[in-house]
Tab-separated table of C-alpha atoms in Angstrom:
chain	number	residue	atom	x	y	z
A	1	MET	CA	-19.977	20.459	12.872
A	2	ARG	CA	-17.666	19.326	10.058
A	3	ASN	CA	-14.612	20.501	12.014
A	4	LYS	CA	-15.716	18.309	14.920
A	5	HIS	CA	-16.217	15.408	12.553
A	6	THR	CA	-12.723	15.942	11.121
A	7	LEU	CA	-11.244	15.820	14.624
A	8	ILE	CA	-13.165	12.599	15.342
A	9	ILE	CA	-11.811	11.086	12.114
A	10	ILE	CA	-8.208	11.976	13.009
A	11	LEU	CA	-8.552	10.523	16.508
A	12	LEU	CA	-10.162	7.322	15.265
A	13	CYS	CA	-7.500	6.834	12.583
A	14	PHE	CA	-4.731	6.929	15.173
A	15	LEU	CA	-6.503	5.198	18.065
A	16	SER	CA	-7.622	2.315	15.856
A	17	ARG	CA	-3.984	1.635	14.900
A	18	LEU	CA	-2.555	1.800	18.426
A	19	PRO	CA	-2.801	-1.989	18.962
A	20	GLN	CA	-0.403	-2.481	16.045
A	21	ILE	CA	1.848	0.436	16.979
A	22	LEU	CA	2.241	-0.837	20.564
A	23	SER	CA	2.524	-4.493	19.587
A	24	ASN	CA	5.759	-6.431	19.977
A	25	ASN	CA	5.045	-7.755	16.477
A	26	LEU	CA	5.629	-4.372	14.813
A	27	PHE	CA	8.314	-5.062	12.224
A	28	LEU	CA	9.092	-3.539	8.829
A	29	ASP	CA	9.195	-5.938	5.910
A	30	GLY	CA	12.005	-5.811	3.385
A	31	ASP	CA	10.206	-3.469	0.978
A	32	GLU	CA	9.372	-1.031	3.769
A	33	CYS	CA	13.029	-1.076	4.795
A	34	ILE	CA	13.934	-0.053	1.241
A	35	VAL	CA	11.679	2.992	1.539
A	36	GLY	CA	13.172	3.717	4.966
A	37	LEU	CA	16.678	3.621	3.471
A	38	MET	CA	15.587	5.833	0.577
A	39	ALA	CA	14.364	8.382	3.130
A	40	LYS	CA	17.667	8.128	5.025
A	41	HIS	CA	19.630	8.833	1.839
A	42	LEU	CA	17.382	11.794	1.051
A	43	ASN	CA	17.742	13.113	4.596
A	44	GLU	CA	21.531	12.868	4.394
A	45	GLY	CA	21.662	14.512	0.964
A	46	ILE	CA	23.124	11.403	-0.657
A	47	GLU	CA	20.375	11.011	-3.254
A	48	PHE	CA	17.030	12.380	-4.384
A	49	PRO	CA	15.095	9.143	-5.005
A	50	MET	CA	11.839	9.694	-6.873
A	51	TYR	CA	11.056	6.057	-7.649
A	52	PHE	CA	11.243	2.885	-5.613
A	53	TYR	CA	14.851	1.734	-5.812
A	54	GLY	CA	15.651	-0.218	-8.952
A	55	GLN	CA	12.452	0.721	-10.787
A	56	SER	CA	11.102	3.378	-13.104
A	57	PHE	CA	7.619	2.909	-11.683
A	58	ILE	CA	6.132	3.246	-8.172
A	59	PHE	CA	6.719	6.985	-7.719
A	60	SER	CA	7.660	7.230	-4.030
A	61	LEU	CA	8.883	10.785	-3.503
A	62	PHE	CA	5.953	11.928	-1.344
A	63	GLU	CA	6.282	9.032	1.083
A	64	VAL	CA	10.078	9.170	1.112
A	65	GLY	CA	10.017	12.938	1.641
A	66	LEU	CA	7.619	12.753	4.587
A	67	ILE	CA	9.613	9.972	6.226
A	68	SER	CA	12.816	11.951	5.697
A	69	ALA	CA	11.209	14.932	7.439
A	70	SER	CA	10.178	12.700	10.332
A	71	TYR	CA	13.799	11.535	10.653
A	72	SER	CA	14.854	15.148	11.174
A	73	LEU	CA	12.271	15.579	13.927
A	74	CYS	CA	12.278	12.220	15.700
A	75	GLY	CA	15.211	10.191	14.410
A	76	ILE	CA	15.166	6.957	12.432
A	77	SER	CA	12.739	4.349	13.736
A	78	ASP	CA	10.179	1.885	12.436
A	79	VAL	CA	7.478	3.398	14.661
A	80	GLY	CA	8.220	6.827	13.179
A	81	ILE	CA	7.828	5.425	9.671
A	82	LYS	CA	4.525	3.771	10.564
A	83	LEU	CA	3.126	6.943	12.143
A	84	THR	CA	4.230	9.049	9.170
A	85	MET	CA	2.449	6.723	6.777
A	86	LEU	CA	-0.617	6.744	9.015
A	87	LEU	CA	-0.637	10.541	8.784
A	88	LEU	CA	-0.614	10.293	4.992
A	89	TRP	CA	-3.499	7.808	5.062
A	90	THR	CA	-5.456	9.944	7.544
A	91	ILE	CA	-5.276	12.952	5.226
A	92	GLY	CA	-6.665	10.746	2.466
A	93	VAL	CA	-9.503	9.629	4.773
A	94	ILE	CA	-10.338	13.272	5.514
A	95	PHE	CA	-10.656	14.035	1.791
A	96	PHE	CA	-12.805	10.908	1.436
A	97	TYR	CA	-15.104	12.325	4.135
A	98	LYS	CA	-15.187	15.716	2.417
A	99	THR	CA	-16.163	14.010	-0.839
A	100	LEU	CA	-19.123	12.371	0.899
A	101	THR	CA	-20.292	15.637	2.471
A	102	GLN	CA	-20.724	17.238	-0.948
A	103	LEU	CA	-22.790	14.421	-2.462
A	104	ASN	CA	-25.997	15.935	-1.031
A	105	GLY	CA	-27.087	13.068	1.182
A	106	ARG	CA	-30.331	13.250	3.171
A	107	ASN	CA	-28.605	12.564	6.486
A	108	ALA	CA	-25.986	15.028	7.728
A	109	TRP	CA	-24.307	12.379	9.893
A	110	ALA	CA	-24.135	9.728	7.145
A	111	PRO	CA	-20.755	10.890	5.697
A	112	LEU	CA	-19.159	10.486	9.129
A	113	LEU	CA	-20.582	6.979	9.585
A	114	ILE	CA	-19.431	5.842	6.144
A	115	THR	CA	-15.973	7.315	6.796
A	116	ILE	CA	-15.746	5.429	10.094
A	117	LEU	CA	-16.575	2.263	8.144
A	118	LEU	CA	-13.490	2.942	6.029
A	119	ILE	CA	-11.343	3.560	9.114
A	120	PHE	CA	-12.421	0.337	10.814
A	121	CYS	CA	-12.371	-1.887	7.751
A	122	PRO	CA	-9.610	-4.502	8.150
A	123	ALA	CA	-8.743	-4.129	4.456
A	124	TRP	CA	-6.659	-1.098	5.466
A	125	ALA	CA	-5.563	-2.328	8.900
A	126	VAL	CA	-1.959	-3.003	7.858
A	127	TRP	CA	-1.683	-0.977	4.662
A	128	SER	CA	-2.759	2.276	6.296
A	129	MET	CA	0.743	2.310	7.833
A	130	LYS	CA	2.795	0.438	5.250
A	131	ALA	CA	5.623	2.388	3.636
A	132	ARG	CA	5.522	0.508	0.375
A	133	GLY	CA	6.109	3.446	-1.959
A	134	GLY	CA	3.187	4.854	-3.924
A	135	TYR	CA	0.178	3.056	-2.438
A	136	LEU	CA	-0.687	5.585	0.251
A	137	THR	CA	0.151	8.482	-2.039
A	138	SER	CA	-2.296	7.066	-4.592
A	139	PHE	CA	-4.972	6.676	-1.921
A	140	LEU	CA	-4.553	10.264	-0.743
A	141	LEU	CA	-4.418	11.758	-4.239
A	142	SER	CA	-7.379	9.715	-5.487
A	143	SER	CA	-9.410	10.954	-2.509
A	144	LEU	CA	-8.317	14.525	-3.289
A	145	PHE	CA	-9.091	13.950	-6.970
A	146	CYS	CA	-12.660	12.827	-6.228
A	147	TYR	CA	-13.187	15.702	-3.804
A	148	VAL	CA	-12.113	18.309	-6.347
A	149	ILE	CA	-13.726	16.906	-9.494
A	150	LEU	CA	-17.092	16.388	-7.755
A	151	ASN	CA	-17.035	19.792	-6.070
A	152	ASP	CA	-18.912	22.501	-7.966
A	153	ARG	CA	-16.823	25.211	-6.298
A	154	PHE	CA	-13.698	23.946	-8.031
A	155	ASN	CA	-14.749	22.101	-11.164
A	156	LYS	CA	-16.004	25.186	-13.001
A	157	ARG	CA	-12.470	26.513	-13.476
A	158	ARG	CA	-10.161	25.612	-16.345
A	159	ILE	CA	-7.082	25.518	-14.113
A	160	THR	CA	-8.786	22.856	-12.001
A	161	TYR	CA	-8.876	20.396	-14.883
A	162	LEU	CA	-5.262	21.104	-15.782
A	163	LEU	CA	-4.249	20.268	-12.197
A	164	LEU	CA	-6.508	17.206	-12.154
A	165	GLY	CA	-4.740	15.918	-15.265
A	166	LEU	CA	-1.382	16.326	-13.506
A	167	ILE	CA	-2.690	14.612	-10.359
A	168	LEU	CA	-4.016	11.704	-12.422
A	169	ILE	CA	-0.571	11.101	-13.925
A	170	ILE	CA	1.037	11.174	-10.468
A	171	ILE	CA	-1.499	8.581	-9.286
A	172	TYR	CA	-0.683	6.492	-12.350
A	173	GLU	CA	3.049	6.733	-11.675
A	174	CYS	CA	2.530	5.802	-8.026
A	175	GLN	CA	0.103	2.914	-8.510
A	176	PRO	CA	-2.004	2.513	-11.671
A	177	ILE	CA	-4.435	0.214	-9.834
A	178	TRP	CA	-6.413	3.323	-8.803
A	179	ILE	CA	-6.976	4.494	-12.384
A	180	PRO	CA	-9.755	2.051	-13.471
A	181	GLY	CA	-11.954	3.204	-10.586
A	182	LEU	CA	-11.335	6.883	-11.358
A	183	ALA	CA	-12.070	6.498	-15.078
A	184	PRO	CA	-15.914	6.484	-14.820
A	185	ILE	CA	-15.826	9.494	-12.474
A	186	ILE	CA	-13.631	11.428	-14.913
A	187	VAL	CA	-15.805	10.634	-17.932
A	188	TYR	CA	-18.979	11.486	-15.993
A	189	GLN	CA	-17.704	14.876	-14.881
A	190	LEU	CA	-16.259	15.845	-18.261
A	191	MET	CA	-19.560	14.962	-19.960
A	192	ARG	CA	-21.503	16.784	-17.250
A	193	SER	CA	-19.450	19.954	-17.661
A	194	LYS	CA	-20.362	20.198	-21.376
A	195	GLU	CA	-17.328	22.419	-21.863
A	196	ILE	CA	-14.801	21.240	-24.429
A	197	ARG	CA	-12.196	23.598	-22.942
A	198	PHE	CA	-12.362	21.691	-19.653
A	199	SER	CA	-11.651	18.420	-21.434
A	200	LEU	CA	-8.801	20.015	-23.367
A	201	ASN	CA	-7.263	21.387	-20.175
A	202	PHE	CA	-7.545	17.981	-18.529
A	203	ILE	CA	-5.844	16.294	-21.496
A	204	LEU	CA	-3.180	19.006	-21.464
A	205	GLY	CA	-2.475	18.295	-17.793
A	206	VAL	CA	-2.177	14.585	-18.531
A	207	VAL	CA	0.195	15.214	-21.445
A	208	PHE	CA	2.416	17.610	-19.456
A	209	GLY	CA	2.562	15.216	-16.506
A	210	TYR	CA	3.318	12.187	-18.643
A	211	ALA	CA	5.985	14.058	-20.614
A	212	PHE	CA	7.747	15.071	-17.397
A	213	PHE	CA	7.879	11.542	-15.997
A	214	LEU	CA	8.849	10.103	-19.379
A	215	PHE	CA	11.773	12.531	-19.583
A	216	TYR	CA	12.866	11.729	-16.029
A	217	ILE	CA	12.722	7.974	-16.586
A	218	HIS	CA	14.919	8.267	-19.679
A	219	THR	CA	17.560	10.083	-17.608
A	220	THR	CA	17.778	7.271	-15.048
A	221	SER	CA	19.120	3.745	-15.167
A	222	SER	CA	16.126	2.217	-13.404
A	223	THR	CA	14.438	-0.860	-14.785
A	224	GLY	CA	11.275	-0.455	-16.818
A	225	ALA	CA	7.787	-0.871	-15.492
A	226	ILE	CA	6.286	-4.307	-15.180
A	227	SER	CA	2.749	-4.305	-16.515
A	228	LEU	CA	0.155	-5.668	-14.152
A	229	VAL	CA	-2.248	-6.297	-16.986
A	230	MET	CA	-1.561	-9.612	-18.703
A	231	ALA	CA	-4.243	-11.981	-19.898
A	232	PRO	CA	-4.281	-15.146	-17.749
A	233	ASP	CA	-4.475	-18.554	-19.408
A	234	ASN	CA	-8.001	-19.049	-18.096
A	235	ILE	CA	-9.863	-15.760	-17.919
A	236	LEU	CA	-13.122	-17.382	-16.800
A	237	LYS	CA	-11.342	-18.991	-13.869
A	238	SER	CA	-9.876	-15.614	-12.987
A	239	PHE	CA	-13.312	-14.000	-12.938
A	240	SER	CA	-14.692	-16.851	-10.841
A	241	MET	CA	-12.081	-16.024	-8.205
A	242	ILE	CA	-13.382	-12.468	-7.710
A	243	PRO	CA	-15.412	-13.258	-4.541
A	244	MET	CA	-12.404	-14.970	-2.931
A	245	ARG	CA	-10.141	-12.105	-3.972
A	246	ILE	CA	-12.498	-9.584	-2.394
A	247	PHE	CA	-12.573	-11.685	0.770
A	248	HIS	CA	-8.777	-11.906	1.043
A	249	ASN	CA	-8.415	-8.174	0.448
A	250	MET	CA	-11.110	-7.328	2.988
A	251	THR	CA	-9.383	-9.370	5.714
A	252	GLY	CA	-6.316	-7.149	5.314
A	253	SER	CA	-4.326	-10.091	6.665
A	254	TYR	CA	-1.848	-11.127	4.015
A	255	TYR	CA	1.792	-10.727	3.058
A	256	HIS	CA	2.681	-10.737	-0.624
A	257	TRP	CA	0.889	-13.847	-1.986
A	258	GLN	CA	0.458	-15.442	1.434
A	259	TRP	CA	-2.900	-15.095	3.175
A	260	ILE	CA	-2.595	-15.029	6.979
A	261	ASP	CA	-5.608	-16.492	8.808
A	262	LEU	CA	-5.818	-14.046	11.705
A	263	ASN	CA	-9.108	-14.972	13.425
A	264	TRP	CA	-12.726	-15.883	12.734
A	265	GLY	CA	-14.001	-12.378	13.562
A	266	THR	CA	-11.939	-10.747	10.841
A	267	ASN	CA	-12.892	-13.504	8.402
A	268	PHE	CA	-16.594	-13.107	9.203
A	269	LEU	CA	-16.435	-9.354	8.689
A	270	ALA	CA	-14.633	-9.870	5.381
A	271	VAL	CA	-17.381	-12.266	4.280
A	272	CYS	CA	-19.999	-9.641	5.184
A	273	TYR	CA	-18.198	-6.959	3.192
A	274	THR	CA	-17.775	-9.309	0.232
A	275	PHE	CA	-21.488	-10.116	0.227
A	276	LEU	CA	-22.428	-6.443	0.601
A	277	ILE	CA	-20.213	-5.289	-2.271
A	278	LEU	CA	-21.407	-7.999	-4.655
A	279	ALA	CA	-25.061	-7.534	-3.630
A	280	ILE	CA	-25.103	-3.771	-4.230
A	281	LEU	CA	-23.103	-4.157	-7.445
A	282	SER	CA	-25.642	-6.723	-8.662
A	283	SER	CA	-28.512	-4.440	-7.674
A	284	SER	CA	-27.131	-1.728	-9.949
A	285	LEU	CA	-27.372	-4.141	-12.880
A	286	TYR	CA	-30.911	-5.025	-11.812
A	287	PHE	CA	-31.935	-1.355	-11.721
A	288	ILE	CA	-30.489	-0.785	-15.179
A	289	PHE	CA	-32.386	-3.812	-16.513
A	290	LYS	CA	-35.630	-2.586	-14.917
A	291	LYS	CA	-34.947	0.949	-16.186
A	292	LYS	CA	-35.242	2.443	-12.718
A	293	VAL	CA	-33.915	5.978	-12.475
A	294	LEU	CA	-31.517	6.525	-9.595
A	295	MET	CA	-28.897	9.167	-8.883
A	296	PRO	CA	-26.311	8.978	-11.705
A	297	LEU	CA	-23.414	8.846	-9.261
A	298	PHE	CA	-24.670	5.530	-7.878
A	299	TYR	CA	-24.124	3.936	-11.279
A	300	ILE	CA	-20.815	5.775	-11.726
A	301	PHE	CA	-19.437	4.445	-8.441
A	302	ALA	CA	-20.773	0.992	-9.290
A	303	LEU	CA	-18.718	1.176	-12.494
A	304	SER	CA	-15.699	2.193	-10.416
A	305	VAL	CA	-16.110	-0.969	-8.357
A	306	LEU	CA	-16.721	-3.107	-11.445
A	307	PHE	CA	-13.706	-1.716	-13.339
A	308	THR	CA	-11.444	-2.216	-10.312
A	309	LEU	CA	-12.518	-5.848	-9.995
A	310	THR	CA	-12.237	-6.446	-13.737
A	311	TYR	CA	-8.770	-4.910	-13.875
A	312	SER	CA	-7.529	-7.268	-11.175
A	313	SER	CA	-8.918	-10.257	-13.073
A	314	PHE	CA	-6.642	-9.599	-16.047
A	315	SER	CA	-3.486	-9.733	-13.943
A	316	GLU	CA	-1.279	-12.791	-13.768
A	317	LEU	CA	0.693	-10.978	-11.062
A	318	TYR	CA	-2.395	-10.459	-8.908
A	319	ASN	CA	-1.838	-9.813	-5.208
A	320	ALA	CA	-4.459	-8.978	-2.569
A	321	ARG	CA	-3.003	-5.467	-2.271
A	322	HIS	CA	-4.045	-4.792	-5.882
A	323	LEU	CA	-7.620	-4.455	-4.628
A	324	LEU	CA	-6.778	-1.769	-2.061
A	325	PRO	CA	-8.728	0.862	-4.066
A	326	LEU	CA	-11.851	-1.293	-3.819
A	327	MET	CA	-12.981	-0.316	-0.326
A	328	ALA	CA	-13.235	3.422	-0.940
A	329	TYR	CA	-15.040	3.002	-4.273
A	330	SER	CA	-17.385	0.449	-2.683
A	331	LEU	CA	-18.249	2.800	0.169
A	332	LEU	CA	-19.004	5.606	-2.276
A	333	MET	CA	-21.391	3.232	-4.048
A	334	PHE	CA	-22.778	2.079	-0.687
A	335	PHE	CA	-23.321	5.692	0.398
A	336	MET	CA	-25.413	6.513	-2.665
A	337	PHE	CA	-27.404	3.291	-2.328
A	338	MET	CA	-28.161	3.767	1.376
A	339	ASP	CA	-29.123	7.383	0.868
A	340	ARG	CA	-31.734	6.353	-1.691
A	341	PHE	CA	-33.277	3.230	-0.160
A	342	VAL	CA	-32.644	3.047	3.590
A	343	GLY	CA	-34.242	4.847	6.524
A	344	LYS	CA	-32.254	6.381	9.370
A	345	ALA	CA	-32.804	3.580	11.875
A	346	PHE	CA	-31.724	0.811	9.525
A	347	TYR	CA	-28.867	2.987	8.209
A	348	PHE	CA	-27.502	3.428	11.714
A	349	THR	CA	-27.988	-0.271	12.548
A	350	ILE	CA	-26.063	-1.480	9.492
A	351	CYS	CA	-23.203	0.947	10.084
A	352	ALA	CA	-23.053	0.160	13.810
A	353	PHE	CA	-22.843	-3.556	13.002
A	354	PHE	CA	-19.894	-3.163	10.632
A	355	ILE	CA	-18.124	-0.584	12.812
A	356	SER	CA	-18.397	-2.772	15.923
A	357	LEU	CA	-17.010	-5.824	14.160
A	358	GLY	CA	-14.329	-3.646	12.580
A	359	ALA	CA	-13.199	-2.291	15.953
A	360	ILE	CA	-12.834	-5.824	17.313
A	361	SER	CA	-10.977	-6.894	14.171
A	362	LEU	CA	-8.532	-3.979	14.256
A	363	PHE	CA	-7.714	-4.695	17.893
A	364	SER	CA	-6.848	-8.276	16.945
A	365	PHE	CA	-4.239	-6.989	14.473
A	366	LYS	CA	-1.894	-6.602	17.425
A	367	ASP	CA	-1.246	-10.309	16.768
A	368	TYR	CA	-0.558	-9.828	13.048
A	369	LYS	CA	2.829	-11.228	12.040
A	370	MET	CA	4.102	-11.215	8.472
A	371	GLU	CA	6.907	-13.660	9.302
A	372	ASN	CA	7.996	-15.814	12.235
A	373	HIS	CA	11.387	-14.185	12.603
A	374	GLY	CA	10.556	-10.971	14.416
A	375	LYS	CA	12.256	-7.688	15.141
A	376	ALA	CA	13.655	-8.617	18.563
A	377	LEU	CA	15.614	-11.556	17.161
A	378	LEU	CA	16.837	-9.553	14.175
A	379	LEU	CA	18.168	-6.910	16.568
A	380	GLU	CA	20.012	-9.689	18.413
A	381	VAL	CA	21.573	-10.733	15.107
A	382	ILE	CA	22.667	-7.151	14.455
A	383	SER	CA	24.017	-6.809	17.996
A	384	TYR	CA	26.099	-9.973	17.634
A	385	LEU	CA	27.440	-8.880	14.237
A	386	GLU	CA	28.452	-5.503	15.608
A	387	LYS	CA	30.141	-7.134	18.602
A	388	GLU	CA	32.168	-9.247	16.172
A	389	ASP	CA	32.952	-6.122	14.130
A	390	ILE	CA	31.096	-7.510	11.091
A	391	GLN	CA	30.137	-4.755	8.671
A	392	TYR	CA	29.113	-6.820	5.650
A	393	THR	CA	26.826	-9.835	5.348
A	394	PHE	CA	25.543	-12.267	2.759
A	395	CYS	CA	21.861	-13.122	3.389
A	396	SER	CA	20.391	-16.410	2.254
A	397	ASN	CA	16.816	-15.217	2.860
A	398	GLY	CA	15.153	-12.918	0.354
A	399	LEU	CA	14.492	-9.330	1.565
A	400	MET	CA	16.289	-9.960	4.868
A	401	GLN	CA	19.267	-8.001	3.507
A	402	TRP	CA	17.160	-4.838	3.584
A	403	GLN	CA	16.019	-5.446	7.153
A	404	ILE	CA	19.587	-5.875	8.388
A	405	THR	CA	20.770	-2.798	6.502
A	406	PHE	CA	17.893	-0.614	7.711
A	407	TYR	CA	17.701	-1.722	11.332
A	408	SER	CA	21.478	-1.339	11.675
A	409	GLN	CA	21.124	2.095	10.043
A	410	GLU	CA	23.675	1.019	7.435
A	411	ARG	CA	26.322	0.154	9.982
A	412	ILE	CA	26.002	-3.303	8.424
A	413	ILE	CA	25.583	-3.538	4.654
A	414	SER	CA	23.939	-6.677	3.336
A	415	ARG	CA	23.289	-8.383	0.018
A	416	SER	CA	21.246	-11.384	-1.130
A	417	ILE	CA	22.178	-14.381	-3.286
A	418	HIS	CA	21.833	-12.315	-6.469
A	419	ASN	CA	24.731	-10.254	-7.749
A	420	SER	CA	22.354	-7.455	-8.710
A	421	ASP	CA	19.710	-5.815	-6.560
A	422	ARG	CA	17.593	-2.718	-6.220
A	423	TYR	CA	20.532	-0.733	-4.844
A	424	PRO	CA	23.703	-1.964	-6.617
A	425	ALA	CA	26.019	0.048	-4.341
A	426	TYR	CA	25.272	-2.324	-1.460
A	427	VAL	CA	26.121	-5.390	-3.534
A	428	ASP	CA	29.387	-3.829	-4.679
A	429	LYS	CA	30.424	-2.978	-1.116
A	430	VAL	CA	29.795	-6.510	0.154
A	431	ASN	CA	31.573	-8.044	-2.835
A	432	ARG	CA	34.626	-5.849	-2.271
A	433	ALA	CA	34.645	-6.740	1.407
A	434	LEU	CA	34.761	-10.448	0.555
A	435	ASP	CA	37.884	-9.867	-1.530
A	436	THR	CA	39.566	-7.693	1.115
A	437	SER	CA	41.825	-9.644	3.427
A	438	ASN	CA	41.228	-7.545	6.555
A	439	ALA	CA	37.440	-7.176	6.125
A	440	GLN	CA	35.051	-9.176	8.286
A	441	VAL	CA	32.028	-10.694	6.549
A	442	ALA	CA	29.366	-13.170	7.618
A	443	LEU	CA	26.740	-15.459	6.151
A	444	VAL	CA	23.348	-14.881	7.771
A	445	GLY	CA	20.033	-16.656	7.342
A	446	ALA	CA	16.950	-18.076	8.998
A	447	TRP	CA	16.851	-21.402	10.791
A	448	GLY	CA	15.886	-24.262	8.494
A	449	ASN	CA	17.611	-22.608	5.568
A	450	GLN	CA	21.186	-23.038	6.777
A	451	PRO	CA	23.827	-24.998	4.881
A	452	THR	CA	26.136	-27.655	6.350
A	453	LEU	CA	28.444	-25.543	8.497
A	454	GLU	CA	31.340	-26.089	10.809
A	455	PRO	CA	29.830	-26.107	14.337
A	456	LYS	CA	32.650	-24.043	15.819
A	457	ARG	CA	32.100	-21.175	13.408
A	458	VAL	CA	28.308	-20.917	13.464
A	459	MET	CA	26.213	-18.965	15.950
A	460	PHE	CA	22.488	-19.589	16.419
A	461	ILE	CA	20.114	-16.910	17.714
A	462	GLU	CA	17.431	-18.835	19.632
A	463	ASP	CA	17.238	-21.438	16.882
A	464	GLU	CA	15.735	-18.832	14.564
A	465	TYR	CA	18.733	-17.224	12.838
A	466	TYR	CA	22.199	-18.528	12.110
A	467	ILE	CA	25.411	-16.526	11.663
A	468	TYR	CA	28.502	-17.996	10.029
A	469	LEU	CA	31.623	-15.859	10.280
A	470	ASN	CA	33.989	-15.313	7.365
A	471	PRO	CA	32.539	-17.767	4.818
A	472	SER	CA	34.743	-18.769	1.908
A	473	ARG	CA	33.941	-18.073	-1.713
A	474	SER	CA	33.414	-21.780	-2.354
A	475	LEU	CA	30.911	-22.026	0.510
A	476	LEU	CA	28.980	-19.007	-0.736
A	477	LYS	CA	28.893	-20.373	-4.277
A	478	ALA	CA	27.709	-23.724	-2.941
A	479	GLN	CA	24.828	-21.852	-1.330
A	480	LYS	CA	23.810	-20.364	-4.725
A	481	PHE	CA	25.334	-16.911	-4.141
A	482	ILE	CA	26.279	-15.356	-7.460
A	483	LEU	CA	29.684	-13.742	-7.085
A	484	PRO	CA	31.726	-11.651	-9.528
A	485	ASP	CA	34.737	-13.343	-11.088
């Protein structure tokens, strides 16, 4: 039965994302293009990038390695990257399902229903396929972590806790936003084991893992980590924004700090999820106050949800993606609550309601666009540049330099207005080209952001992009480009 359920989960993970995969709006953002280029360099043996370019945090080797392997099988493409990331997410979903099956629920089919809720929740509609370095690795490893630490077949061995300590450090290096939710589960299991040797082995695994990454970071020239945890000026205001933050995360329709209003159906479903999460979380506090005895794991998962929300409230750099761990922890809490209080008929009705709305919402993500300037027009820009034998460009739009470099497969190297970037080699190549008399360079940007240019030397791509051939140093400096002396 479980093998059949696993097959259903795999099929639903891929079928639910087909509208996005087949959409004309499929387009990698600049950060995804960085990961795609990292994988290309790994595949070609140029580098062995462990961290997101330019940083000593966001451990990205798993995602980069899988994408590199997909290049060897299917070539370099944005669809290939998306499908590879979806595979990584699907494996994480399978471990999430396996975690539910071992929590001793009354209904054998309940773990499958709760897992389908996760699959069809719009919170993961876009991010289940986003090659952003570390996020999907953290989701997979946190699901594996919960499966192992809550499984009595594994958690009675000392080696298990040593490995769990190592896994926890990898999750931390990938994305620390998963750690607050895991903390109550770790403390619960270590206290439940009543074996000091298990705790010592876990700590040993953490120490070994941290020492390894600390040594590696000191041997690189990457920039240091930026802490997400910084006290805002008004902490009460930050806490008051929690419901809105849950809502934005549950819509799954955002790009960086910009929320994208996709449609009323997705918004309504996000409101329902927000109400459900806050209602069940509040009920846990009510049960504690009334001294009602429930399954301990219900309270543990409620703490996971609470710690995840609290952690996000202390961040001045908060982004909707920082609540990505919330959905899985919330469904674990929801699973324990439903198993205790709800009959089969109502259980099925609630799940069917959310799954149906989720299916409609995920289909609508075929219309999701992170920016107005899409892939087709960017490819026209690249085609024109190649026709003019342009191999180096200055980009006036942030992150566009990575899109040009990736989608041209490095036939065109691009840099932004800054004289330093995540991959300094690109900046150096473009700078040298500007100072080489026989090199062809161009200034590229999006419509509405163009400077005053000579009409005869500027090319417009459907009034969306502009291309200015062989700009002078003075023109580039006038457009805020920082150039070496």
